[in-house]
GROMACS .gro file of C-alpha atoms in nm:
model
  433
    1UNK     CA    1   0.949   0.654   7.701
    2UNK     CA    2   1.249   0.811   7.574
    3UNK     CA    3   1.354   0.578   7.363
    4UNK     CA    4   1.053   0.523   7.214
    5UNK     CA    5   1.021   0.917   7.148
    6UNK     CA    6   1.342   0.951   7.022
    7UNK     CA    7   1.290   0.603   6.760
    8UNK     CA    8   0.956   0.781   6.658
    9UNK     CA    9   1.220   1.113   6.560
   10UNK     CA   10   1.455   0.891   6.386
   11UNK     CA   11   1.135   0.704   6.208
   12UNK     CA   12   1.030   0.997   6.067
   13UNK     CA   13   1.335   1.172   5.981
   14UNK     CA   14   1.385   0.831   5.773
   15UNK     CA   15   1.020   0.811   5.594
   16UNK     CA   16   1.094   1.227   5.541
   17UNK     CA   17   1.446   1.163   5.350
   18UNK     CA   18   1.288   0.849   5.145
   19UNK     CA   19   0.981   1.086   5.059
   20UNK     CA   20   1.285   1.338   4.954
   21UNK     CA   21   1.496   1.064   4.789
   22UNK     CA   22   1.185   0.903   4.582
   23UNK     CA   23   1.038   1.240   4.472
   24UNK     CA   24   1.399   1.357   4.327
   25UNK     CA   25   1.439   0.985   4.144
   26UNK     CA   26   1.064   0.998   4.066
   27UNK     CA   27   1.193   1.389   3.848
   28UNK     CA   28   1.432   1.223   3.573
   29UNK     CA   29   1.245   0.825   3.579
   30UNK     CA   30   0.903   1.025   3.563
   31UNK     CA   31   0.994   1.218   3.272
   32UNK     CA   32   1.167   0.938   3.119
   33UNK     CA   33   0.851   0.720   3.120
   34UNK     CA   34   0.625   1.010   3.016
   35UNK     CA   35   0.867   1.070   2.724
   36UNK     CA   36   0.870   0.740   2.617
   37UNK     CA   37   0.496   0.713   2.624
   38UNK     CA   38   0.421   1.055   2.461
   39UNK     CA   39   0.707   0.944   2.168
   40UNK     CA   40   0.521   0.638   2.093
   41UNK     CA   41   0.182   0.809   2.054
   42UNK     CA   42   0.337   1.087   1.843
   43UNK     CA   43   0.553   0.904   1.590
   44UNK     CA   44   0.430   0.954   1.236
   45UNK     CA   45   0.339   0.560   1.160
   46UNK     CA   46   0.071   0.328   1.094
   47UNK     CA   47  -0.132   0.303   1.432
   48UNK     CA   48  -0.064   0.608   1.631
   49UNK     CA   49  -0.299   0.849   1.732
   50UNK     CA   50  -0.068   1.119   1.561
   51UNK     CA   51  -0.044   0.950   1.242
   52UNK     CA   52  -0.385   0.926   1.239
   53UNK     CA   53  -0.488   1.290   1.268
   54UNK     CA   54  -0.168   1.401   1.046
   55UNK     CA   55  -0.322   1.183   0.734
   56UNK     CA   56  -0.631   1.392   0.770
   57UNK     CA   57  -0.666   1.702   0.978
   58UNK     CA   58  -0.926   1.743   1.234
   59UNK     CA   59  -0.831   2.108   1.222
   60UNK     CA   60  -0.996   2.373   0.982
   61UNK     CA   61  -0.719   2.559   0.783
   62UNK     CA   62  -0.789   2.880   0.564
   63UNK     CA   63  -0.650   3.036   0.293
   64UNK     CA   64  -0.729   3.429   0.324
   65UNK     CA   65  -0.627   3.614  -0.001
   66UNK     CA   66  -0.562   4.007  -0.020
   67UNK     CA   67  -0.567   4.127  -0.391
   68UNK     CA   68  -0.376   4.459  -0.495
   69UNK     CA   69  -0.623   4.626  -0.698
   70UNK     CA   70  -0.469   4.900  -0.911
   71UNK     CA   71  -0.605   5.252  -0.916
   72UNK     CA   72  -0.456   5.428  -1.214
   73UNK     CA   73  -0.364   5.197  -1.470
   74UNK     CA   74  -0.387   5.441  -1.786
   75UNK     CA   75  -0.159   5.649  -1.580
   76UNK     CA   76   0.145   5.391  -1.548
   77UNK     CA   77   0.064   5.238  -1.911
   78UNK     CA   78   0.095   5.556  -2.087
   79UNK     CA   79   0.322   5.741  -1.873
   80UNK     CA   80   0.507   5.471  -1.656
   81UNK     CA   81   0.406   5.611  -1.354
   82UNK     CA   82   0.403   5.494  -1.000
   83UNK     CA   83   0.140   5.160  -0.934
   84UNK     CA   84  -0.090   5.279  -0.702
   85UNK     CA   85  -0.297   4.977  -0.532
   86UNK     CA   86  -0.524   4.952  -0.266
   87UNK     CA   87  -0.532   4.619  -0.071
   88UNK     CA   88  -0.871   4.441  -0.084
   89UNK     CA   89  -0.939   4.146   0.158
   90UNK     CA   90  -0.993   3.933   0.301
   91UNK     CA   91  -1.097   3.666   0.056
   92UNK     CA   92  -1.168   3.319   0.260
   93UNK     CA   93  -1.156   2.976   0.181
   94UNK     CA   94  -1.124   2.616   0.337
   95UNK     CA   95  -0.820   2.442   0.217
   96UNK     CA   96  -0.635   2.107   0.279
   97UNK     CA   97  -0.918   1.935   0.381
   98UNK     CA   98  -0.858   1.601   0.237
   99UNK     CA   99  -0.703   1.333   0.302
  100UNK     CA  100  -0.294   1.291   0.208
  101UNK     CA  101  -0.233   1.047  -0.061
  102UNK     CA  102   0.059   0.824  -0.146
  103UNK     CA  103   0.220   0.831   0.174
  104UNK     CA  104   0.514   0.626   0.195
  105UNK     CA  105   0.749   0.538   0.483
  106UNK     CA  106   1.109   0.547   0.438
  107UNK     CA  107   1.279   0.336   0.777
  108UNK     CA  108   1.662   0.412   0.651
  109UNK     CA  109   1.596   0.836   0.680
  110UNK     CA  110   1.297   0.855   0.904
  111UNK     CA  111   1.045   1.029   0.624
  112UNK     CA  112   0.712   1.023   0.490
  113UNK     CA  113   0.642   1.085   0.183
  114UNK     CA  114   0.300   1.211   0.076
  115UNK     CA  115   0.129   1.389  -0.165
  116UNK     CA  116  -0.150   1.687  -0.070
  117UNK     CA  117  -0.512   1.672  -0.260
  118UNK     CA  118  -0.554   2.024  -0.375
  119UNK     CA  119  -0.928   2.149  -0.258
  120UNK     CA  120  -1.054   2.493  -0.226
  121UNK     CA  121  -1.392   2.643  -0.024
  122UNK     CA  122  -1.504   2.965  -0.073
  123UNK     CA  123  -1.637   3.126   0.312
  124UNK     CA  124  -1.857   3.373   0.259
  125UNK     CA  125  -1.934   3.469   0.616
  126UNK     CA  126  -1.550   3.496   0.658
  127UNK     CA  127  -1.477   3.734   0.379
  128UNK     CA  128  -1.526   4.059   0.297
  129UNK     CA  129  -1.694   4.025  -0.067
  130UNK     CA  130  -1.822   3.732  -0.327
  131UNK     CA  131  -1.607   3.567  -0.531
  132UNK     CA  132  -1.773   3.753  -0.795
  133UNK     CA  133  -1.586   4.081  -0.730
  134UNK     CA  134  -1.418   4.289  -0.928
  135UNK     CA  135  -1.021   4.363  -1.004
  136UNK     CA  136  -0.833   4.601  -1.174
  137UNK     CA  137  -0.498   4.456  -1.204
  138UNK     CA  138  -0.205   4.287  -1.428
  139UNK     CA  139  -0.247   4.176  -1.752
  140UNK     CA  140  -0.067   3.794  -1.657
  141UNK     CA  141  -0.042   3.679  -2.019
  142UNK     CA  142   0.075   4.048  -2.184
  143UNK     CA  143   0.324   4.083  -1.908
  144UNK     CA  144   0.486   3.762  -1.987
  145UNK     CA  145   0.547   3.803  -2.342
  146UNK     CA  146   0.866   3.948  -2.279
  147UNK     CA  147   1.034   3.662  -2.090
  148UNK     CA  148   0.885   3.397  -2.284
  149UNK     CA  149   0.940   3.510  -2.632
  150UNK     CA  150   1.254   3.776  -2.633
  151UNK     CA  151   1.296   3.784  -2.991
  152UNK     CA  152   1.181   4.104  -3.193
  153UNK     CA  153   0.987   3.949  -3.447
  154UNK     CA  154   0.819   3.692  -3.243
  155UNK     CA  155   0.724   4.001  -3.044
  156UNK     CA  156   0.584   4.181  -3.311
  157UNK     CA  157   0.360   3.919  -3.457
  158UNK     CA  158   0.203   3.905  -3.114
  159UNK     CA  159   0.164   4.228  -3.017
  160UNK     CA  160  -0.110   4.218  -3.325
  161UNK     CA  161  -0.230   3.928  -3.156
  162UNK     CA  162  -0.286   4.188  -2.867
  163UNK     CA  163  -0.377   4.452  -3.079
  164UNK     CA  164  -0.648   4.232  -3.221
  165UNK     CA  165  -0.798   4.079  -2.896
  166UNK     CA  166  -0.827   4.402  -2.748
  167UNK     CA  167  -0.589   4.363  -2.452
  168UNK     CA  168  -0.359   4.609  -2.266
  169UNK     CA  169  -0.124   4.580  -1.979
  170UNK     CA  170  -0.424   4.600  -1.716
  171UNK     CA  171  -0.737   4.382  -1.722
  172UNK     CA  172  -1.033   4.367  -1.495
  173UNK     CA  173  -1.101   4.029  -1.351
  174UNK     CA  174  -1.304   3.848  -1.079
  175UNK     CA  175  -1.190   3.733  -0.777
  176UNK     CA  176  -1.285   3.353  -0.920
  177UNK     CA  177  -1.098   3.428  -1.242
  178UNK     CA  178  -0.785   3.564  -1.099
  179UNK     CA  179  -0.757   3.293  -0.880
  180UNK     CA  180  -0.826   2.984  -1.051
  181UNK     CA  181  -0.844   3.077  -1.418
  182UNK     CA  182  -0.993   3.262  -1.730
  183UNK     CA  183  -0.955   3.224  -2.080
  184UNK     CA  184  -0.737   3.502  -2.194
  185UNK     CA  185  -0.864   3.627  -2.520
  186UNK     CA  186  -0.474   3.755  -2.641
  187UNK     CA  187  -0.370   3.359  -2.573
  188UNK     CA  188  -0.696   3.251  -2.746
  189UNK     CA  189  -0.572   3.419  -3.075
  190UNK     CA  190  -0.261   3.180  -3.079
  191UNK     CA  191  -0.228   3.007  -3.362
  192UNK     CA  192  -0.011   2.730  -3.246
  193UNK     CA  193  -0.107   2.495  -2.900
  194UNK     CA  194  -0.055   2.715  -2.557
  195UNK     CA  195  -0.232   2.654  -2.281
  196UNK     CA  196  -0.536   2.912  -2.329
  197UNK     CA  197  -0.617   2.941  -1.970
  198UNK     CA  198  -0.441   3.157  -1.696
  199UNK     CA  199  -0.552   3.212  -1.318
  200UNK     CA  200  -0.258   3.304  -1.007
  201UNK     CA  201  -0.346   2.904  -0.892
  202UNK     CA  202  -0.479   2.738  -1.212
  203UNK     CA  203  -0.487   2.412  -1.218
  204UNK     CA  204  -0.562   2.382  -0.826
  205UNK     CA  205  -0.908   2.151  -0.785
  206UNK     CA  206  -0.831   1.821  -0.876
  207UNK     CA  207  -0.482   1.818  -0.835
  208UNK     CA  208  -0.210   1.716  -0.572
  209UNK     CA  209   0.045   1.980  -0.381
  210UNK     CA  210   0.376   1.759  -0.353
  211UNK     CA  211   0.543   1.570  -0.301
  212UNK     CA  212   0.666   1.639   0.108
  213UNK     CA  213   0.888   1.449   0.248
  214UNK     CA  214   0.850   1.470   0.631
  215UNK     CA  215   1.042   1.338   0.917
  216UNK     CA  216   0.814   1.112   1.096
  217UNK     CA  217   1.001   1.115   1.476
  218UNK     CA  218   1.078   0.790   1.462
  219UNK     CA  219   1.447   0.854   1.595
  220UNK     CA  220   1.394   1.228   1.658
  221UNK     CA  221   1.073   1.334   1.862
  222UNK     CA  222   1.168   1.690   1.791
  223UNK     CA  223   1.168   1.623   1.435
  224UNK     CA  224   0.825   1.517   1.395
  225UNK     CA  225   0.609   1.605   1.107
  226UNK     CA  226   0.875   1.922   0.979
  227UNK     CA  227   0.961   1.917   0.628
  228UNK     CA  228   1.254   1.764   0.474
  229UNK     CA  229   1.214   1.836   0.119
  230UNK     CA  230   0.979   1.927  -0.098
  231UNK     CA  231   0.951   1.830  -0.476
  232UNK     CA  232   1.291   1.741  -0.395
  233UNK     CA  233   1.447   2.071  -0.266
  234UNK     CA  234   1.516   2.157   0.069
  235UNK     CA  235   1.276   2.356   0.324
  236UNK     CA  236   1.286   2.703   0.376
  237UNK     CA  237   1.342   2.711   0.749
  238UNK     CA  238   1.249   2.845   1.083
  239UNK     CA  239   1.402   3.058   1.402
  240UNK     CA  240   1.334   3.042   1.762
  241UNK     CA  241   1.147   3.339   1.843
  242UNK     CA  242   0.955   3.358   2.146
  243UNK     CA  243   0.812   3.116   2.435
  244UNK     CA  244   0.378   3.126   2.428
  245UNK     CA  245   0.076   3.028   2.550
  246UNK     CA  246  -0.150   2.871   2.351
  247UNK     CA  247  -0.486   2.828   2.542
  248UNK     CA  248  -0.324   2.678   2.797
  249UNK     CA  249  -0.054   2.473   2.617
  250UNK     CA  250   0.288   2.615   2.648
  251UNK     CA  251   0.419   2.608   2.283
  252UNK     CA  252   0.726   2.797   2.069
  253UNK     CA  253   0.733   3.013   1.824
  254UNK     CA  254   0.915   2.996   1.528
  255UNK     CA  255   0.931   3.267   1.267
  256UNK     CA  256   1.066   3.300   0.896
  257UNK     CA  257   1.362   3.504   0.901
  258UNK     CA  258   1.452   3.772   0.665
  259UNK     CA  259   1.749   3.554   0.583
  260UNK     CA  260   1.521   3.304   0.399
  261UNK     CA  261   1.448   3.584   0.149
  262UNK     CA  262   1.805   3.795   0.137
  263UNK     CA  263   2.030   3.792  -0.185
  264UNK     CA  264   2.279   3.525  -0.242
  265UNK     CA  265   2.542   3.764  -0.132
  266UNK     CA  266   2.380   3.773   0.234
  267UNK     CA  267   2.293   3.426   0.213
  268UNK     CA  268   2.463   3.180  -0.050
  269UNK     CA  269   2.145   2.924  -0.024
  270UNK     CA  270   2.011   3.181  -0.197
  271UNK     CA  271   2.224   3.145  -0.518
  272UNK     CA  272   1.952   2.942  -0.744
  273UNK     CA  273   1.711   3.243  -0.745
  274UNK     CA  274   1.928   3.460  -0.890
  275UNK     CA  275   1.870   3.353  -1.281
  276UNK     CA  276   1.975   3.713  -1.456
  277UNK     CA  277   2.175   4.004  -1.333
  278UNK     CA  278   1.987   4.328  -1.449
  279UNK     CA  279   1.660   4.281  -1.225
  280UNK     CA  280   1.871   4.153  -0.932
  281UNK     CA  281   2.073   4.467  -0.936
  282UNK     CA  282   2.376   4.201  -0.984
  283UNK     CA  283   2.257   3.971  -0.726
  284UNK     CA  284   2.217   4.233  -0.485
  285UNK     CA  285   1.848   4.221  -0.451
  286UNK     CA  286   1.715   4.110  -0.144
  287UNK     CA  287   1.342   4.056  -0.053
  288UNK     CA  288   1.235   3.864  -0.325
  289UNK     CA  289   1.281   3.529  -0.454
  290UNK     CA  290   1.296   3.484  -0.879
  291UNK     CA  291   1.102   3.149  -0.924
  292UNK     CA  292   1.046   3.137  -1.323
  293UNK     CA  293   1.202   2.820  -1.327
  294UNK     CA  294   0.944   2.637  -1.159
  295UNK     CA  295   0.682   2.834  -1.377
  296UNK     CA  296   0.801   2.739  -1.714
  297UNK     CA  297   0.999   3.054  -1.767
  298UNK     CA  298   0.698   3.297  -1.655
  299UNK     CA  299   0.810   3.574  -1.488
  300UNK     CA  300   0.713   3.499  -1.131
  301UNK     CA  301   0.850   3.638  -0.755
  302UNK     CA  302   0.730   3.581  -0.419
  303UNK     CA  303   0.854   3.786  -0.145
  304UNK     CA  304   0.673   3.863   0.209
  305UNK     CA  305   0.337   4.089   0.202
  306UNK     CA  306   0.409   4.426   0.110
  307UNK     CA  307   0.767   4.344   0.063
  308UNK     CA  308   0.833   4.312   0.397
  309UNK     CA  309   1.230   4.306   0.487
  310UNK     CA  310   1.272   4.378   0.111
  311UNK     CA  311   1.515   4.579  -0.082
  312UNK     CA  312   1.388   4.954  -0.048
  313UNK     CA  313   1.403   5.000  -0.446
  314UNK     CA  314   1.107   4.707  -0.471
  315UNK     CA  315   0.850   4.924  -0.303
  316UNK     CA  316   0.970   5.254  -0.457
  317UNK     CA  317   0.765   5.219  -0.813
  318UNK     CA  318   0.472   5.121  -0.594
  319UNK     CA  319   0.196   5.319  -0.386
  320UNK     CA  320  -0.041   5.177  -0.121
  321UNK     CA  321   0.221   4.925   0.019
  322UNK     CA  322   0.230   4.911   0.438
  323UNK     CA  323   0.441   4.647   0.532
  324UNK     CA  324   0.392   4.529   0.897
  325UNK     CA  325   0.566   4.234   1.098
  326UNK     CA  326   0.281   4.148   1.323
  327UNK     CA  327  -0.016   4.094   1.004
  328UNK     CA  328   0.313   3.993   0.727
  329UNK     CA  329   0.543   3.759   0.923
  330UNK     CA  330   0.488   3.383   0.878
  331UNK     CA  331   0.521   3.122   1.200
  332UNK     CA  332   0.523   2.841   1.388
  333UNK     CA  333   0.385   2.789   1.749
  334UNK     CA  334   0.512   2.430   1.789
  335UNK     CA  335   0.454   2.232   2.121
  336UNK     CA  336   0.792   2.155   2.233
  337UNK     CA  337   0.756   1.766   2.419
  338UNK     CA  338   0.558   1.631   2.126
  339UNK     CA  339   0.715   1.901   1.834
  340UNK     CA  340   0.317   1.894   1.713
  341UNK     CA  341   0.265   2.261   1.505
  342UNK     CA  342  -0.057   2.370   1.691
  343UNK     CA  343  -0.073   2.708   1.537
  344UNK     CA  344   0.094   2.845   1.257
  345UNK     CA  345   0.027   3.154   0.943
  346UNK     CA  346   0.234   3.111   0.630
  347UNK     CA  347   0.241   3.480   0.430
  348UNK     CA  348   0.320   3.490   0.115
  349UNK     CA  349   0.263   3.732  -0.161
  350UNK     CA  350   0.292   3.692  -0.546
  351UNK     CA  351   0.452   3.933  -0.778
  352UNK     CA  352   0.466   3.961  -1.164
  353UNK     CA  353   0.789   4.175  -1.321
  354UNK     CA  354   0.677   4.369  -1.616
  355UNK     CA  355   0.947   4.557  -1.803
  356UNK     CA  356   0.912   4.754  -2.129
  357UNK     CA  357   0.927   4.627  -2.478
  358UNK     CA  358   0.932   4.831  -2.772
  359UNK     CA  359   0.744   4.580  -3.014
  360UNK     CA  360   0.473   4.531  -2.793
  361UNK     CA  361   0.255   4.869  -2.775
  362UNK     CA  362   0.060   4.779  -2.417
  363UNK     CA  363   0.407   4.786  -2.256
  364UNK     CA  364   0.665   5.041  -2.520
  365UNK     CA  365   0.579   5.310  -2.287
  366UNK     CA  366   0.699   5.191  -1.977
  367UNK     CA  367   1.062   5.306  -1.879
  368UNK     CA  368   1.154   5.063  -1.615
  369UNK     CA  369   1.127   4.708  -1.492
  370UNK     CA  370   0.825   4.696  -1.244
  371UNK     CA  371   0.753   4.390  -1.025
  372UNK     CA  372   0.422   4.445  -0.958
  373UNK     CA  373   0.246   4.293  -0.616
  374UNK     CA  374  -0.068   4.090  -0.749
  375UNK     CA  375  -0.186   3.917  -0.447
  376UNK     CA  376  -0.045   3.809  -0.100
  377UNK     CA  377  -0.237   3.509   0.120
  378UNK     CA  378  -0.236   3.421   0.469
  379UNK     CA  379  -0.252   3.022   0.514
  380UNK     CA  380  -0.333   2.952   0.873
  381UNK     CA  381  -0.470   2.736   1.125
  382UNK     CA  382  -0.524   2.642   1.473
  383UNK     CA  383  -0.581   2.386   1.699
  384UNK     CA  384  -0.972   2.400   1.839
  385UNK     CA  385  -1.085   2.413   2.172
  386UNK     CA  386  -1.179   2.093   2.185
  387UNK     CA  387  -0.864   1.937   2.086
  388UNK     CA  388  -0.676   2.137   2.278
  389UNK     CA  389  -0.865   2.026   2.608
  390UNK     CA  390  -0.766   1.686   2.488
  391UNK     CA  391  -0.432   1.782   2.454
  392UNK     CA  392  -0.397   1.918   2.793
  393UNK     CA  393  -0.555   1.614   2.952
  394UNK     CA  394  -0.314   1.390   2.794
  395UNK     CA  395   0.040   1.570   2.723
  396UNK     CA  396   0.057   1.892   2.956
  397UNK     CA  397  -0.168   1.775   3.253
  398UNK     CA  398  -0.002   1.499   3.281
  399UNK     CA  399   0.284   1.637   3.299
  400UNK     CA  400   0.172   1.914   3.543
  401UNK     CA  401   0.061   1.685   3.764
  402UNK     CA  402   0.370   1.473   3.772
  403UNK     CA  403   0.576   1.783   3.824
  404UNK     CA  404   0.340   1.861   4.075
  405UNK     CA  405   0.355   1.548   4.256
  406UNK     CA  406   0.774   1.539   4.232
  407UNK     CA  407   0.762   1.835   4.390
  408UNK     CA  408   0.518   1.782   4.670
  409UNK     CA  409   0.697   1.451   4.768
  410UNK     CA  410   1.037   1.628   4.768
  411UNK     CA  411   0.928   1.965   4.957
  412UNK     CA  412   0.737   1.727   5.217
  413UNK     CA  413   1.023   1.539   5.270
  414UNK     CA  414   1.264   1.721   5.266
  415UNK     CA  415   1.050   1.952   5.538
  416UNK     CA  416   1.015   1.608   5.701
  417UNK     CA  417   1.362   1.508   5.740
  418UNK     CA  418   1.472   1.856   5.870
  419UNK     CA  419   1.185   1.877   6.127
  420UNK     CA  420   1.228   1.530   6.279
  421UNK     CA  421   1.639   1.578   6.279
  422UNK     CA  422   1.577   1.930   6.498
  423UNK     CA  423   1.332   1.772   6.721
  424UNK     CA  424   1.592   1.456   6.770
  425UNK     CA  425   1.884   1.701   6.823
  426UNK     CA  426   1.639   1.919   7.057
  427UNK     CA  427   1.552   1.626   7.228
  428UNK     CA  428   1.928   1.477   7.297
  429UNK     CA  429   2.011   1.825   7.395
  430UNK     CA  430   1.777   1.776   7.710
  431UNK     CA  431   1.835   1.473   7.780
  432UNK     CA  432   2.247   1.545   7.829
  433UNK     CA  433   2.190   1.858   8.021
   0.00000   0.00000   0.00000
């Protein structure tokens, strides 16, 4: 009877240590095979279920514009005084909505290529006006004179062409025209071929946003889907911020840091938007990023909403600015198995630089450079409930529950082995005295 008592001990101090053993192999193989599975799934290429939602979103993404409108422009034309706005928004629409186009596989870096249809919604239940409302701000075309044409002469025959058409440094427009295009009546007077029409995003509908080149996971799961280059320059990047929960998907977030916009002394990447060295302060502007070279010499700058992490002197000339690192910051929540974006709000605002020129009367009387905040948009989107459900079912519950099951077969064996070991030891005990 004793033996048999002290075999069923052993038996199940055995069974308890291979429940222990196989639940501690069962952590690393587990993952292993879950990893493999996942990477196959999520792998930007012909046939996955990833691929196929990447080429065309399931997942509603909106464009929300706020537009600076400008309270006293008489004031700052005729006595160059501070630009007081007031920030109207938001404005709503439904963007990237169709289908990417040309995509092309590259097996020697791991990319996809692609081009992005350009499409535009208005949503009127998720804005606060029509897109027939009204603007005071910027005159786009007067304001650019200066840049585009710096000679005196060439100056002076325009600014009759101004004269003539009526036009000043301010204009009233609608939210449609300011957006995607008008025809301004000062161009209209040209009597040599320009391009007539001027809008903040004209041409958008009907054209392509591109080209990305993506990674496509291939030999780096983490990789997946984040941009290489675009139009052949290099990303801006990303920083670790914060661990999150995203209805009930643990994800990271990843925000723009004020790096990405400091002056090439801060940060040398930086270099190739510094193009002059009188409105960079010598290079020592930070904040803002000169872009005129990739709008055909018109004088363009993007920074963060309301200048956020920008050079105190930007927001000096300006009234009405409240920048804010909660509603301005831009980010990524990115699931961190599958490196799938799930959330994400890219801010960016648009600026115009003004500065005064004596042959052109809307703009002699102005004393300093202003670069004046037109509009600044919030691009964002997030996975829906239903997705994520779907998600959770096949990434992160699986994964729960094979974490959960590792850890039940180790605890109970482990509890096993230890009980059955002090019952055999109790029971030898006995038996010797």
């Amino acid at each position: 009877m004793g033996c048999n008592r002290n075999c069923g001990l052993i038996a199940g101090a055995v069974i308890g240590a291979v429940l222990a053993v196989f639940g501690g192999i069962l952590m690393p193989v587990g993952d292993m095979l879950i990893e493999k599975t996942i990477k196959k799934e999520v792998v930007l290429e012909d046939g996955t279920i990833a691929f196929k939602n990447w080429v065309k979103t399931g997942t509603d993404v909106y464009r929300q514009f706020w537009i600076f409108d400008v309270q006293n422009p008489d004031e700052v034309a005729v006595n160059s005084s501070k630009i007081k706005v007031k920030q109207r928004g938001p404005y709503t629409y439904r963007v990237r909505y169709l289908a990417k186009e040309n995509i092309t596989q590259d097996p020697e870096t791991h990319t996809v290529s692609f081009l992005q249809p350009n499409g535009a919604i208005f949503e009127p239940s998720l804005s606060v006006g029509t897109e027939d409302d009204m603007f005071t701000i910027l005159n786009l075309a007067v304001a650019a004179v200066p840049h585009l044409y710096p000679n005196s002469f060439i100056q002076g025959i325009l600014n009759s062409l101004i004269k003539k058409s009526k036009s000043s440094m301010f204009q009233n427009r609608t939210l449609k025209e300011l957006l995607w295009g008008y025809t301004d009546p000062f161009l209209n007077l040209v009597p040599y071929p320009v391009t007539t029409t001027v809008g903040v995003f004209y041409p958008y509908n009907n054209t392509a946003d591109g080209i990305y080149k993506v990674f496509n996971g291939k030999d780096d799961i983490s990789k997946v889907a984040i941009i290489d280059t675009y139009k052949g320059r290099k990303s801006i990047y990303a920083v670790f911020g914060a661990e999150l929960n995203l209805k009930g998907i643990p994800v990271y977030r990843f925000v723009l840091p004020s790096l990405a916009f400091a002056s090439p002394l801060q940060n040398p990447d930086n270099h190739c938007f510094c193009t002059e060295k009188i409105i960079s302060k010598n290079c020592t502007l930070y904040g803002v990023l000169d872009i005129s070279k990739c709008k055909e010499g018109k004088p363009v700058y993007i920074s963060l909403p309301h200048f956020l992490h920008g050079s105190p002197e930007l927001a000096e000339p300006i009234e009405g600015l409240s920048p804010n690192e909660e509603e301005h910051s831009t980010y990524l929540d990115v699931e961190p198995i599958t490196g799938f974006t799930l959330r994400f709000a890219k801010r960016l605002q648009i600026n115009i630089l003004v500065k005064p020129a004596r042959k052109i009367d809307a703009l002699k009387n102005l004393k300093h450079n202003y670069i004046v905040p037109i509009l600044w948009l919030n691009e964002t989107g997030t996975i829906g409930d239903e997705k994520a459900e779907m998600f959770r079912k096949q990434v992160t519950g699986k994964i729960n529950l094979l974490g959960l099951v590792e850890m039940v077969l180790l605890s109970v064996g482990v509890v096993m082995f230890i009980a059955f070991m002090i019952s055999y030891c109790a029971c030898r005990s006995k038996r010797v005295n």
